[in-house]
mmCIF file of N, CA and C in Angstrom:
data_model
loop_
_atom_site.group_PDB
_atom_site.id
_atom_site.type_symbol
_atom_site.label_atom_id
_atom_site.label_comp_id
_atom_site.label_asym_id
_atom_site.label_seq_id
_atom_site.Cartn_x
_atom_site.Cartn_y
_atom_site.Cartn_z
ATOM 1 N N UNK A 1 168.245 98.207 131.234
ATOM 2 C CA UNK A 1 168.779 99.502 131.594
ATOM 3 C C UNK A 1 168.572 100.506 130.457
ATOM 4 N N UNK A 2 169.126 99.913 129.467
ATOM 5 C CA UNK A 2 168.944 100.809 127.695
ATOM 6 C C UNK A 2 167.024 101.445 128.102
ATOM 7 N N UNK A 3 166.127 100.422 127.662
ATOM 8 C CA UNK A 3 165.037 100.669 127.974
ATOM 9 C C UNK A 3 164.718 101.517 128.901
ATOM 10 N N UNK A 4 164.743 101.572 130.216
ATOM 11 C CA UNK A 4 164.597 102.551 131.154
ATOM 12 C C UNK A 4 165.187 104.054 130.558
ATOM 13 N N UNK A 5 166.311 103.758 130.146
ATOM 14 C CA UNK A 5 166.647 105.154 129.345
ATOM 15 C C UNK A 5 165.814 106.030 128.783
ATOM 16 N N UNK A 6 165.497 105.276 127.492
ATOM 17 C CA UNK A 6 165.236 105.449 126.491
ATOM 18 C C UNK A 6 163.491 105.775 126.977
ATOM 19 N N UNK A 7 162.412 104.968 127.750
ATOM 20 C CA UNK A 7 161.656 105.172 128.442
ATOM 21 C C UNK A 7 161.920 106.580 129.269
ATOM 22 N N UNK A 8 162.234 106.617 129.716
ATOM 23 C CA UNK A 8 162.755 108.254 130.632
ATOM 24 C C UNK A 8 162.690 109.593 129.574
ATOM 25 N N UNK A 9 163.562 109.554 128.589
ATOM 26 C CA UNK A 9 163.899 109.848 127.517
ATOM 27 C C UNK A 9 162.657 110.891 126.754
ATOM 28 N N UNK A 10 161.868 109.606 126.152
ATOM 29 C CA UNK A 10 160.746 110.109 125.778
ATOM 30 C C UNK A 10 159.410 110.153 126.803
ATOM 31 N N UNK A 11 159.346 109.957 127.807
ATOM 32 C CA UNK A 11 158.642 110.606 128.833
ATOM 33 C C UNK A 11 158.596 111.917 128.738
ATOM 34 N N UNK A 12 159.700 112.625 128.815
ATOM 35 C CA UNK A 12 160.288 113.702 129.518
ATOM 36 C C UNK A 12 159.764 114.682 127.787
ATOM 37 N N UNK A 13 160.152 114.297 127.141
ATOM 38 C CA UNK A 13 159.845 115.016 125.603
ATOM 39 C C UNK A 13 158.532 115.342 125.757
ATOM 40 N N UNK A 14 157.673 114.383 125.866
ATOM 41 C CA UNK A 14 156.045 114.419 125.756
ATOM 42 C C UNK A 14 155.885 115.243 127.107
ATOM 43 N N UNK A 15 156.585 115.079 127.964
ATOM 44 C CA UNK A 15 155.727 116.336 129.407
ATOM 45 C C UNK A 15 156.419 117.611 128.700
ATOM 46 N N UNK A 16 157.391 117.676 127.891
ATOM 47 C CA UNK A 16 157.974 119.190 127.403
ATOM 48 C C UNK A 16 157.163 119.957 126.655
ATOM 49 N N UNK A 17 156.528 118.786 125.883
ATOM 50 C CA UNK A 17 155.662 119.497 124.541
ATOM 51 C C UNK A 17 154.281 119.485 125.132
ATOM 52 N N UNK A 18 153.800 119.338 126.696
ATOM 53 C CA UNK A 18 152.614 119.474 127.157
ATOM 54 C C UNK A 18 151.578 117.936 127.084
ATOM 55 N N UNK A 19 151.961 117.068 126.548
ATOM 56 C CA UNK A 19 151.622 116.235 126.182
ATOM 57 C C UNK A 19 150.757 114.988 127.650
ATOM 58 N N UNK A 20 149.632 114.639 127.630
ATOM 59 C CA UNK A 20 148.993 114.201 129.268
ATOM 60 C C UNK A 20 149.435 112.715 129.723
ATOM 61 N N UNK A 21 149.653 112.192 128.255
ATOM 62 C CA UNK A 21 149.727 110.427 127.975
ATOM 63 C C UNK A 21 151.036 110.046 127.058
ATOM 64 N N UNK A 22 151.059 109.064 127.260
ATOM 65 C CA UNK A 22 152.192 108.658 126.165
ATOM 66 C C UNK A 22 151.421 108.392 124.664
ATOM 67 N N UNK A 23 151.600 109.200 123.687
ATOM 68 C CA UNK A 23 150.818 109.814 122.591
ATOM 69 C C UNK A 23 149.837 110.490 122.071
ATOM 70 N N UNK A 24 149.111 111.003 123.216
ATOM 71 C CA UNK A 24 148.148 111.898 123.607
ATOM 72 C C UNK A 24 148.392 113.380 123.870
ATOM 73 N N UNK A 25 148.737 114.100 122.832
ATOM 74 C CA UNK A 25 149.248 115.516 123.077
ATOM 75 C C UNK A 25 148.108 116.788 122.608
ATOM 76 N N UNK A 26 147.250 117.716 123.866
ATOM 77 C CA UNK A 26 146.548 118.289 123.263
ATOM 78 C C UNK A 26 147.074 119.592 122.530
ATOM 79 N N UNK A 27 148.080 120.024 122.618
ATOM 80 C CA UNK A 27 148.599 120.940 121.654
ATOM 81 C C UNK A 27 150.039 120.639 120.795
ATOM 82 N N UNK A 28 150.427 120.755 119.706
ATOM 83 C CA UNK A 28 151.438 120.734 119.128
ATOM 84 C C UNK A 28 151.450 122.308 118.122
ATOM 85 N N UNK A 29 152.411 123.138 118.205
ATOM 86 C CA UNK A 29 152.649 124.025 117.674
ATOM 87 C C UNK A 29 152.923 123.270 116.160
ATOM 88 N N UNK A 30 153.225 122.735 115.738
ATOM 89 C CA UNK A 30 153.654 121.877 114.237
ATOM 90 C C UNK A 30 152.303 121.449 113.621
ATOM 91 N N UNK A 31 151.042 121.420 114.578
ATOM 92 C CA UNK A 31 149.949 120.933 114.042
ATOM 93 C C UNK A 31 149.157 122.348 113.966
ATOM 94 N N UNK A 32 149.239 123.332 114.514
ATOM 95 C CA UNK A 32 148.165 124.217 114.212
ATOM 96 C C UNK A 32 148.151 125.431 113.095
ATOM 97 N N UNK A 33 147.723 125.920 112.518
ATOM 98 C CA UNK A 33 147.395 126.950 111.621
ATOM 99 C C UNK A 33 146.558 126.768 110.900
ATOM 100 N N UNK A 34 146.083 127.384 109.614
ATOM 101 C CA UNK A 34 144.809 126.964 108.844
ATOM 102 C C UNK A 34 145.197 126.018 108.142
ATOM 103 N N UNK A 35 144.296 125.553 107.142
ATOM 104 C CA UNK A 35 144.184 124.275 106.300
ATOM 105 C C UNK A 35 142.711 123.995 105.580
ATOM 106 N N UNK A 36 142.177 124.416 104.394
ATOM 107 C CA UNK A 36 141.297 124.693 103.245
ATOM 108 C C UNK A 36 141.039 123.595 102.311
ATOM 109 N N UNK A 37 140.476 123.604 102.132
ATOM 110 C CA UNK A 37 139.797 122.803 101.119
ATOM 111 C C UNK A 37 138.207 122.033 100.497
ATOM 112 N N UNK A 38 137.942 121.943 99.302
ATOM 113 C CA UNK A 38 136.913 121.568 98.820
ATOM 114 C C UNK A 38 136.322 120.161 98.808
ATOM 115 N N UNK A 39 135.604 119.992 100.435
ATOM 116 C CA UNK A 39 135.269 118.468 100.354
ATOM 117 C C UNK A 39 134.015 118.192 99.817
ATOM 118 N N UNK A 40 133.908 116.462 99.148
ATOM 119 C CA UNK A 40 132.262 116.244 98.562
ATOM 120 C C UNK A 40 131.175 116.399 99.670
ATOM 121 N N UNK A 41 130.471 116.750 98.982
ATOM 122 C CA UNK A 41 128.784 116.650 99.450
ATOM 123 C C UNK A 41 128.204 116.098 98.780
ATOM 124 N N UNK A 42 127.047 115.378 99.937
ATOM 125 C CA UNK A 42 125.755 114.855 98.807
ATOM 126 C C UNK A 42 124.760 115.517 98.149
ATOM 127 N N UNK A 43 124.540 116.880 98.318
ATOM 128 C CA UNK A 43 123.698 117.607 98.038
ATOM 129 C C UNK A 43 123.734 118.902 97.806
ATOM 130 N N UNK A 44 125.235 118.988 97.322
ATOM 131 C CA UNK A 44 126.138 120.377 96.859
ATOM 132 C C UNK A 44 126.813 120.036 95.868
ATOM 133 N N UNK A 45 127.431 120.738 95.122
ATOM 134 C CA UNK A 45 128.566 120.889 94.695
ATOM 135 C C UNK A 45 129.913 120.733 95.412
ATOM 136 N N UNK A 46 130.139 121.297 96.667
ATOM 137 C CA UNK A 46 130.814 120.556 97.656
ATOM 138 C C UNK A 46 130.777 121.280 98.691
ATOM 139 N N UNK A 47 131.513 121.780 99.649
ATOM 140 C CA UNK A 47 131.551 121.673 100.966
ATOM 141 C C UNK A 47 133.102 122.924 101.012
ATOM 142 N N UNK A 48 133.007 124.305 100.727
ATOM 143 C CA UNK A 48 134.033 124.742 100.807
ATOM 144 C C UNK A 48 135.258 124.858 102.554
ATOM 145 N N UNK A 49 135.795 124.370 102.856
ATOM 146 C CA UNK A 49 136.020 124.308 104.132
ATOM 147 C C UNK A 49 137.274 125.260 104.675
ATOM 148 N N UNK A 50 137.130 125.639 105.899
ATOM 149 C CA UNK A 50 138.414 126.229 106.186
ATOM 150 C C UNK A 50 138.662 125.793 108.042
ATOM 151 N N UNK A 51 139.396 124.852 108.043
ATOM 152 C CA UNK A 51 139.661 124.781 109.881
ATOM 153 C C UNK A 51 141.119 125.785 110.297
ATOM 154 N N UNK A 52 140.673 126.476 111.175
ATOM 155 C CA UNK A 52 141.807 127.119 111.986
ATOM 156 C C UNK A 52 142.029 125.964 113.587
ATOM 157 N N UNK A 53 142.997 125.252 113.367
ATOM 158 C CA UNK A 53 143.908 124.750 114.642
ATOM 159 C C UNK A 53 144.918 125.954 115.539
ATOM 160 N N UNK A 54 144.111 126.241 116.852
ATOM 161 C CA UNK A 54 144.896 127.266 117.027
ATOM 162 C C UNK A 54 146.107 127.037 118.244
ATOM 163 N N UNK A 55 146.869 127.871 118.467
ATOM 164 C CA UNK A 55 147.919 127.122 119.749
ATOM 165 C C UNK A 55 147.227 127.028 120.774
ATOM 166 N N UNK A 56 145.910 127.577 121.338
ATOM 167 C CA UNK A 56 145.821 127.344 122.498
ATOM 168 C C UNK A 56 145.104 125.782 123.009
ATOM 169 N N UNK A 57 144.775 124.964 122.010
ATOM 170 C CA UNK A 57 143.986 123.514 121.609
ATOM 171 C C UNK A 57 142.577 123.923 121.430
ATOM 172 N N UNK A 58 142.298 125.470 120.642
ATOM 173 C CA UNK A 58 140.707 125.508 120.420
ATOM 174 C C UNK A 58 141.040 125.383 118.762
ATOM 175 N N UNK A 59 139.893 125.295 118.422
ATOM 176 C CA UNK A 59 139.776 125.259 116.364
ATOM 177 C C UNK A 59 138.236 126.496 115.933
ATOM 178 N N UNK A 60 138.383 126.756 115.002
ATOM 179 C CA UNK A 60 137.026 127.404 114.546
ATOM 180 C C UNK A 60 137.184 126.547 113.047
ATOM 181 N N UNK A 61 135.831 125.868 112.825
ATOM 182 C CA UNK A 61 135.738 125.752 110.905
ATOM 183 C C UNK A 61 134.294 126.551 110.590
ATOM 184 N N UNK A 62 134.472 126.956 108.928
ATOM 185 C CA UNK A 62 133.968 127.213 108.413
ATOM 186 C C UNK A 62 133.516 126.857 107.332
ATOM 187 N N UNK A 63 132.473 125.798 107.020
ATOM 188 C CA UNK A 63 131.518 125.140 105.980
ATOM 189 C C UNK A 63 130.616 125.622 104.946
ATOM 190 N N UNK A 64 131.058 126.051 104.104
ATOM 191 C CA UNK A 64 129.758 126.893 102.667
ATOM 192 C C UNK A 64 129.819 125.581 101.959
ATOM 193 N N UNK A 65 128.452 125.613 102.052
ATOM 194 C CA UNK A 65 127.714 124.800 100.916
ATOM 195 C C UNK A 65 128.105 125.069 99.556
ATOM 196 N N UNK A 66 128.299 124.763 98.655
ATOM 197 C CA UNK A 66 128.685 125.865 97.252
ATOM 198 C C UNK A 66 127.015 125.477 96.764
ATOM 199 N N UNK A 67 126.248 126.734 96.539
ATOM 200 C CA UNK A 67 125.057 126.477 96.177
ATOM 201 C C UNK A 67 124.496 126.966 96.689
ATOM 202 N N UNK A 68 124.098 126.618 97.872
ATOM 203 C CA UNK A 68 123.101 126.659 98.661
ATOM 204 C C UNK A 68 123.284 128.164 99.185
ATOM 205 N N UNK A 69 121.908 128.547 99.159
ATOM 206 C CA UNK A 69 121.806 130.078 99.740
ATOM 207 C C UNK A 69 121.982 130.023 101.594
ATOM 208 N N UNK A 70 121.202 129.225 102.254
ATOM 209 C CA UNK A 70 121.647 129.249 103.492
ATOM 210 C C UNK A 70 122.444 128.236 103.962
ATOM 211 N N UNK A 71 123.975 128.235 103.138
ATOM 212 C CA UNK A 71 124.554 126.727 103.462
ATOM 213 C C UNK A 71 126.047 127.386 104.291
ATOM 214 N N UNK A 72 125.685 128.176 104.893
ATOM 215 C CA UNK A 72 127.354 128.572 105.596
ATOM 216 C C UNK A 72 127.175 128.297 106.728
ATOM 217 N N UNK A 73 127.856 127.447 107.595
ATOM 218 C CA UNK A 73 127.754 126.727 109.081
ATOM 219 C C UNK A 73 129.109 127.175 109.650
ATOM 220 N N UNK A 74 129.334 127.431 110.801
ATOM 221 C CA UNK A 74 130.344 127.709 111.613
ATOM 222 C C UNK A 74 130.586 127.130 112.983
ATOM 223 N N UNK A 75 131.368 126.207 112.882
ATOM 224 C CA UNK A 75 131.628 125.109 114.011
ATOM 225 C C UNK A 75 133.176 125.877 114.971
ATOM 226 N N UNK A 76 132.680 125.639 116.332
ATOM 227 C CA UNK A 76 134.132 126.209 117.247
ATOM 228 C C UNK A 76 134.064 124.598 118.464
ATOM 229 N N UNK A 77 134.852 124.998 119.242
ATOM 230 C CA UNK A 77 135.752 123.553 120.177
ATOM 231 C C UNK A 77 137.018 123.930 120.287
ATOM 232 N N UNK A 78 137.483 122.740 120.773
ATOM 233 C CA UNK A 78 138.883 121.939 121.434
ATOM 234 C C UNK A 78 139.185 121.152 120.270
ATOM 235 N N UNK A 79 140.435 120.978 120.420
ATOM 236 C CA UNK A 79 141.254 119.780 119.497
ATOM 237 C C UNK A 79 142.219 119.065 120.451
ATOM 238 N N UNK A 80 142.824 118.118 120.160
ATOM 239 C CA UNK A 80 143.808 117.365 120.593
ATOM 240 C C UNK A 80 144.438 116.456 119.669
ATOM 241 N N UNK A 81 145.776 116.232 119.808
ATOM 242 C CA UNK A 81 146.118 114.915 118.905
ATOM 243 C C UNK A 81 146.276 114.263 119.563
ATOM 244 N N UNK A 82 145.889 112.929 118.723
ATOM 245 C CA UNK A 82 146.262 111.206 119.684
ATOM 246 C C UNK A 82 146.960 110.680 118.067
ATOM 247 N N UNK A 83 148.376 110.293 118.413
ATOM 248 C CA UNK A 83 148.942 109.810 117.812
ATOM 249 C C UNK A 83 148.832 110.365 116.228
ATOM 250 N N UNK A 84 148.725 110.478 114.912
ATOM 251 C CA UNK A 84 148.795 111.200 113.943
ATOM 252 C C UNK A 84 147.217 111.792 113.553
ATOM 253 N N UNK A 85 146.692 111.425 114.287
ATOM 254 C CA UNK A 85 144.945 112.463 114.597
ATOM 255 C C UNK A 85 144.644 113.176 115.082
ATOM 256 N N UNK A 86 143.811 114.199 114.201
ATOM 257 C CA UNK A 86 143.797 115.508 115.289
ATOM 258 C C UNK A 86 141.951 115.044 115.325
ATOM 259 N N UNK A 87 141.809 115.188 116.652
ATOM 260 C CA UNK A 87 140.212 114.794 116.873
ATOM 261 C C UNK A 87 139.387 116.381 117.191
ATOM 262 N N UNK A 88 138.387 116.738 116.890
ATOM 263 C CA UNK A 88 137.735 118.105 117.156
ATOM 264 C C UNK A 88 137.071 117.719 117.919
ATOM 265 N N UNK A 89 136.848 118.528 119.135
ATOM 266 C CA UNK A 89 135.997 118.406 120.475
ATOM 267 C C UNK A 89 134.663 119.108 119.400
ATOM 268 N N UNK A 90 133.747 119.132 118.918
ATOM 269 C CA UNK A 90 132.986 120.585 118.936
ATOM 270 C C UNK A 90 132.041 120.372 119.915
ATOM 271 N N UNK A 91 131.636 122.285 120.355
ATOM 272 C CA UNK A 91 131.022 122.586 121.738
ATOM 273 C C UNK A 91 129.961 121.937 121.682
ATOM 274 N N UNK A 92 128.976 121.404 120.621
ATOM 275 C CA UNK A 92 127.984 120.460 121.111
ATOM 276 C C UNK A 92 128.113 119.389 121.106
ATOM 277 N N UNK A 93 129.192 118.674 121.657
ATOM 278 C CA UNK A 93 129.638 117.274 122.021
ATOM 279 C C UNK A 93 130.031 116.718 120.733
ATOM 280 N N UNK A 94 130.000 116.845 119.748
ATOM 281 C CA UNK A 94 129.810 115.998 118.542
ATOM 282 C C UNK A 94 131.581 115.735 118.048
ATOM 283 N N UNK A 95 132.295 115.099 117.712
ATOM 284 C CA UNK A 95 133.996 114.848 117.112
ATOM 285 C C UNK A 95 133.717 114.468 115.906
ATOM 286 N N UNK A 96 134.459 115.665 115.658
ATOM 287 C CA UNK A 96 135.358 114.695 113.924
ATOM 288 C C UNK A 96 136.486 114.679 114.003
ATOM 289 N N UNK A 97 136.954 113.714 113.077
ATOM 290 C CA UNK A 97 138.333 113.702 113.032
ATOM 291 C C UNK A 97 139.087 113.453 111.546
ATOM 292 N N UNK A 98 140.240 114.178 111.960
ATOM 293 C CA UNK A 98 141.253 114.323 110.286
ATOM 294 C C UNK A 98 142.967 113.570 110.647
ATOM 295 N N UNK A 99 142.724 112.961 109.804
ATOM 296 C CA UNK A 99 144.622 112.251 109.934
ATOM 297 C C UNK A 99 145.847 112.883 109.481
ATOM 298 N N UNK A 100 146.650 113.287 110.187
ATOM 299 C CA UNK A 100 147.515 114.446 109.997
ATOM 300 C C UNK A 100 148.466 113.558 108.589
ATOM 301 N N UNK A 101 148.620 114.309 107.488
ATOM 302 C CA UNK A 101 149.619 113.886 106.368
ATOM 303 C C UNK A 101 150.478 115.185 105.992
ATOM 304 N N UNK A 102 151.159 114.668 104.621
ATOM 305 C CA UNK A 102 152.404 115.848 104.575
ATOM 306 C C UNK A 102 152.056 117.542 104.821
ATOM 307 N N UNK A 103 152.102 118.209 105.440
ATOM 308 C CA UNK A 103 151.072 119.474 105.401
ATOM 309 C C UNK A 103 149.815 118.946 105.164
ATOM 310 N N UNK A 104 149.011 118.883 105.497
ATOM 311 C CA UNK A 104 147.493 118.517 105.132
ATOM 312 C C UNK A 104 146.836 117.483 105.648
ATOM 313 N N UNK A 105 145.559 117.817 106.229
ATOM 314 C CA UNK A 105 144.466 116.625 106.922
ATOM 315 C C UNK A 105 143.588 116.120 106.091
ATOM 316 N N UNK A 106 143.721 115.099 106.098
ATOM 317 C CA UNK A 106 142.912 114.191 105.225
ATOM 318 C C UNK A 106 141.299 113.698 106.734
ATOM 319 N N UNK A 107 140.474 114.176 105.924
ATOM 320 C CA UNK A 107 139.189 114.093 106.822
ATOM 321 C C UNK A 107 138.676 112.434 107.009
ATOM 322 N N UNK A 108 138.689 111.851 108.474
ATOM 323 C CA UNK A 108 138.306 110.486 108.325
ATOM 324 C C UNK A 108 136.998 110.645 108.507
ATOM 325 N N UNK A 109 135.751 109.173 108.984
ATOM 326 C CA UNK A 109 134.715 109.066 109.093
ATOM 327 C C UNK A 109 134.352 109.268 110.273
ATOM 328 N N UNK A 110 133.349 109.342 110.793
ATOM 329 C CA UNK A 110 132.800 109.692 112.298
ATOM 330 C C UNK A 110 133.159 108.409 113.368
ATOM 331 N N UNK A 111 134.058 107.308 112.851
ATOM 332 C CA UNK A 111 134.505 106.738 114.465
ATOM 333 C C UNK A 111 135.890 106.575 113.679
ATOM 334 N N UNK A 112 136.395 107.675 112.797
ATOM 335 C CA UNK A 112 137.711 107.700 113.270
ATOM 336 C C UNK A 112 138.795 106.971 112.065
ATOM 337 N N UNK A 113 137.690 106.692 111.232
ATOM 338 C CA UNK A 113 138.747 106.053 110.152
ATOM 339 C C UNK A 113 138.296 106.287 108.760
ATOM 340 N N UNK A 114 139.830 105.850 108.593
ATOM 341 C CA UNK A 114 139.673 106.197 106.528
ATOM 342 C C UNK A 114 138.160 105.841 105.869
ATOM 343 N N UNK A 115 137.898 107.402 104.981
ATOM 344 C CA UNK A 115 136.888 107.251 104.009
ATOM 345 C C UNK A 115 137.458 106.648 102.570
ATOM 346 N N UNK A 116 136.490 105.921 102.386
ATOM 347 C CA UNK A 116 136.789 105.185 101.297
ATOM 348 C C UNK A 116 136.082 105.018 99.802
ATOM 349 N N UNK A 117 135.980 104.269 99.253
ATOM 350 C CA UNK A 117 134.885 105.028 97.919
ATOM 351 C C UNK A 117 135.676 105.798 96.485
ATOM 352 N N UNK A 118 134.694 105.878 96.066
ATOM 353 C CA UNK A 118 135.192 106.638 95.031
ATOM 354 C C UNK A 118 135.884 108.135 95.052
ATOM 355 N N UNK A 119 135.366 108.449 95.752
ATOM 356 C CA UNK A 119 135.584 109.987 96.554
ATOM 357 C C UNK A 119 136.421 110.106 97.726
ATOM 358 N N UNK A 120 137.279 109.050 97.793
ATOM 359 C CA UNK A 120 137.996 108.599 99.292
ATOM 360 C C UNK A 120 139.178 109.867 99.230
ATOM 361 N N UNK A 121 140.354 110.639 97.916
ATOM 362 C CA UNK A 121 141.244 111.375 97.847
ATOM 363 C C UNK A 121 140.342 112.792 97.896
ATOM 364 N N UNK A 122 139.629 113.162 98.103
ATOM 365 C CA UNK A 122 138.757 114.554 97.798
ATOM 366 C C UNK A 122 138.620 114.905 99.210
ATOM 367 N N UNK A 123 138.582 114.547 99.965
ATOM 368 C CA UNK A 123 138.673 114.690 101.929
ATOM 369 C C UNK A 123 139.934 115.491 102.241
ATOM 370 N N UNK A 124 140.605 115.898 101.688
ATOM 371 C CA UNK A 124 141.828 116.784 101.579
ATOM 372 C C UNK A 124 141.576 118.277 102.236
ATOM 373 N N UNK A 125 142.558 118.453 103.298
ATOM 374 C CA UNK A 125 142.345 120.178 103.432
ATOM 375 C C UNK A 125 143.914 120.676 103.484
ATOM 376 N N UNK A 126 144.501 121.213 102.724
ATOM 377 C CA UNK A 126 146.251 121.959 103.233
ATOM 378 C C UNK A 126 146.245 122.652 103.359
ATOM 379 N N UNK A 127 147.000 122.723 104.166
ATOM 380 C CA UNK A 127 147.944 123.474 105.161
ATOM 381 C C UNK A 127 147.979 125.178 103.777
ATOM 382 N N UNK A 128 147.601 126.425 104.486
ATOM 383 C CA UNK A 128 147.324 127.076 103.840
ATOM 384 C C UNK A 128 147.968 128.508 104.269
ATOM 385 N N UNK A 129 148.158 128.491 105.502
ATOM 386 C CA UNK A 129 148.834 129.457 106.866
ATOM 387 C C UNK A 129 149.218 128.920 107.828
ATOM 388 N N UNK A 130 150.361 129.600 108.751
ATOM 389 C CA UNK A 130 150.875 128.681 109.772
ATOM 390 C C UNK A 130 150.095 129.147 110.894
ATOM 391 N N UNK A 131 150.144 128.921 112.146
ATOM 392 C CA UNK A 131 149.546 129.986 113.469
ATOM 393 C C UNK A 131 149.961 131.019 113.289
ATOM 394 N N UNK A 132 149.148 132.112 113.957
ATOM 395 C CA UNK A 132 149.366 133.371 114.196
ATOM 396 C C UNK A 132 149.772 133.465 115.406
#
């Protein structure tokens, strides 16, 4: 009976906050605003970054090479979180994904998990602005 509750309970939370699945939520107001930072490259100095998570579940980032004369790339999409990941749709099919930590996404690898290495703490972007 407790269970059924408690099941009901948080059902009802996750359809409040828009949420499709049980931990599958494509928007969270607590997850979106900007978030910056200087990730490694192999062939830069690094990778200046800026993702905007916005409320409506779209993102825009912005990638400068530090160096490079034609190194500024501009990626747009969808986002969603599944459980403490925010995954990026981008419009040419392609996902990345970052693991939500205290204010700040820590950038994983292309199926989804911790980078590791010497350079594994440098994947860092915080929280820098909230939504507009």
């Amino acid at each position: 009976m407790l269970k059924s509750k408690l099941l009901a309970a948080v059902s009802t939370v996750l359809i409040m906050a828009g949420c499709t699945s049980f931990g599958e939520c494509p928007l969270s107001a607590s997850y979106c605003g900007t978030f910056e930072g200087t990730l490694p490259a192999a062939d830069a100095a690094g990778i200046e970054t800026t993702l905007r998570l916005n409320r409506d579940s779209s993102f825009s980032e912005r990638s400068v090479y530090i160096g490079k004369p034609d190194g500024v790339f501009y990626e747009k999409g969808t986002y969603k979180i599944v459980g403490n990941v925010v995954e990026l749709h981008l419009n040419g099919g392609e996902r990345n994904y970052y693991r939500i930590e205290n204010n700040q996404l820590r950038r994983l690898d292309m199926q989804g998990q911790p980078i590791t290495g010497a350079l594994a703490d440098n994947y860092i972007l915080t929280r820098t602005a909230p939504c507009r």
